[in-house]
């Protein structure tokens, strides 16, 4: 991917050397006096975590009457993990697999760890239940193993040197499917025989395997799907031959080794994606007719309940038209069931649900400016609207067809919170089921009779509980109480509303110093993200970021955030001002937040700083370059600096094609305004960032050099987008802390 202007290897090296920085000690004399222990960067980013430890491996048994999960005793090398099971009827739990047996099931992981951070490289599920509820599939990087709880015997199904991804148990329980060497494979559970069910898969042409950009920007989690009757598999073929390759250079290698990443830049070639169905009884994969246009996206595929038709969602390159296609798997012929059109852009979802009667489906749409649920028949006729109002659905969690109920997560109570609701398929009986104020995330049993809930609020780390479908509590899975937190006397988060210059009401939060006195003047640190799909002003536990903000509050800073237009939680209508121009509306709203701060008698208007990561780093650069009178100091982590460097799906959704919106791209990139920098600026990024490439940081450094401006840059060799490993994070946040102490 070419830089905006040529930068020689020498100048790139010189810039890195001149602007790199090392962590400096923080003077304890700057810590405020007061009751309670004082937070430190070392403690926040070390183990045991001050956010506690959630129970991992939570999985419902197929019958929905029991829930399994891992329990880990001890820490570090002494940790021992066992598999437990909890009964829904009583909340009683028991161990079903001991630690020694778990350790022996899979061979040792000899694969090379990766620093990559894209969502397409999520950690896989560690085990899955077979339909009988007494056998389990365990997954390792290069092996699959099967455990029978009746005999307590395990066997290795697949092993070798090649990586294995995305294993699934067929609905009838006879086969295990998986991706290996860019093809789909099956192993027969009866005789252990393997067979390849697709041929010709390569790194360039993937069969049943996702690329980088689809899971990252469309949040698609798999590239193949079993039919309900196990007779066939639908899969995506992703042809990446025209997609540009970006080198992720290993700077620690004497020979300059690089991993080549298929990364479609804005305006460039995307993978050509087709949908195939392959029968298990033999025969060639059959292509489904998705139309003649190949420059499209296929963000979702679902089987209908008859196992004879697949639903394919087709999104145009501009992301303004989403068609729901229904294809006959025997002929490949398709018809359009419905189409969504939006003059701005369409956000895809996972809310499509086909009812077992084979005649109706649940669909969500943002056509009203807020995502709501609708009921359709298979011909695309709307039968009813299930939800409505100036709030949005964030997930369809379950459908209980026997009782005619839909369970959903929504912002109806407040955009700062997430709650679980139920509603009947006829639109009646809308009821909130979760009571505690904050954020709830429910995962339902297959029979929709129970769910486990992960809950937190701004002052409380997440906990996990088991509930019946009516919202009555059965048992606590993990209380996750962190006794040490009480020693720090954390100050409470305050939620306020800020009015923008054009009258919009924006949600904001304030964290004050523990010894706050309204007669004093305090510096302010503004924390921002600012972009689509994210909120920073929420009644939810904020983890290490929140604890670092508490640390800075202990050092005498007010911490402030405002969710500008474009951020999540307020509906599609709240996002629309970002269309064709990024950074302008967001910065305008952030500056209105500053005006609100300046109206407070206890704020020092001459000492306001800002920081953020990723899009928040991008916003920090806009603020420092374009609003230097408001923001004195800034820290930008992993920032996008030129949208022509970023990927197709995300960037074009908001800015369109660069060939058609050149001015929008130029105005949206903070590098255009770099020469206007007035205050102190710190930039940090990982050189192995596979999401926002390091070229973004080098580009803005070069513009600053040409403008005669000095900034401090911290490069983290080989780290990914989050610079998340504890040693690097500690060094980073030590420096960020000292940077603000020295300059704000």
PDB file of C-alpha atoms in Angstrom, residues 509-511 521-527 552 556-561 593-594 597-598 600 602-611 630-633 740 744:
ATOM      1  CA  UNK A 509     -19.401  11.297  31.881  1.00  0.00           C
ATOM      2  CA  UNK A 510     -17.231  12.938  34.535  1.00  0.00           C
ATOM      3  CA  UNK A 511     -14.792  11.370  36.979  1.00  0.00           C
ATOM      4  CA  UNK A 521      -9.253  24.582  39.493  1.00  0.00           C
ATOM      5  CA  UNK A 522      -8.501  21.198  37.933  1.00  0.00           C
ATOM      6  CA  UNK A 523      -6.920  20.100  34.662  1.00  0.00           C
ATOM      7  CA  UNK A 524      -9.094  17.828  32.501  1.00  0.00           C
ATOM      8  CA  UNK A 525      -8.218  14.739  30.509  1.00  0.00           C
ATOM      9  CA  UNK A 526     -10.749  14.000  27.742  1.00  0.00           C
ATOM     10  CA  UNK A 527     -11.055  10.350  26.669  1.00  0.00           C
ATOM     11  CA  UNK A 552      -5.177  10.035  36.927  1.00  0.00           C
ATOM     12  CA  UNK A 556      -5.631  15.557  40.489  1.00  0.00           C
ATOM     13  CA  UNK A 557      -7.239  15.303  37.039  1.00  0.00           C
ATOM     14  CA  UNK A 558     -10.898  15.411  36.034  1.00  0.00           C
ATOM     15  CA  UNK A 559     -11.648  12.715  33.431  1.00  0.00           C
ATOM     16  CA  UNK A 560     -14.317  13.637  30.880  1.00  0.00           C
ATOM     17  CA  UNK A 561     -15.917  11.860  27.920  1.00  0.00           C
ATOM     18  CA  UNK A 593     -17.953  19.195  25.257  1.00  0.00           C
ATOM     19  CA  UNK A 594     -14.974  21.460  25.936  1.00  0.00           C
ATOM     20  CA  UNK A 597     -16.174  21.983  30.655  1.00  0.00           C
ATOM     21  CA  UNK A 598     -15.159  25.632  30.475  1.00  0.00           C
ATOM     22  CA  UNK A 600     -17.717  24.642  35.102  1.00  0.00           C
ATOM     23  CA  UNK A 602     -13.716  24.123  38.885  1.00  0.00           C
ATOM     24  CA  UNK A 603     -12.194  23.456  35.414  1.00  0.00           C
ATOM     25  CA  UNK A 604      -8.911  25.073  34.374  1.00  0.00           C
ATOM     26  CA  UNK A 605      -9.735  26.009  30.761  1.00  0.00           C
ATOM     27  CA  UNK A 606      -6.035  26.306  29.879  1.00  0.00           C
ATOM     28  CA  UNK A 607      -5.256  22.736  30.890  1.00  0.00           C
ATOM     29  CA  UNK A 608      -7.399  20.360  28.818  1.00  0.00           C
ATOM     30  CA  UNK A 609      -5.837  17.281  27.233  1.00  0.00           C
ATOM     31  CA  UNK A 610      -7.222  14.466  25.098  1.00  0.00           C
ATOM     32  CA  UNK A 611      -6.412  10.831  24.349  1.00  0.00           C
ATOM     33  CA  UNK A 630      -9.076  23.887  23.148  1.00  0.00           C
ATOM     34  CA  UNK A 631      -6.647  20.997  23.593  1.00  0.00           C
ATOM     35  CA  UNK A 632      -3.185  21.624  25.010  1.00  0.00           C
ATOM     36  CA  UNK A 633      -1.849  18.037  25.110  1.00  0.00           C
ATOM     37  CA  UNK A 740       0.382  14.190  30.903  1.00  0.00           C
ATOM     38  CA  UNK A 744      -0.815  19.218  31.540  1.00  0.00           C
TER      39      UNK A 744
END
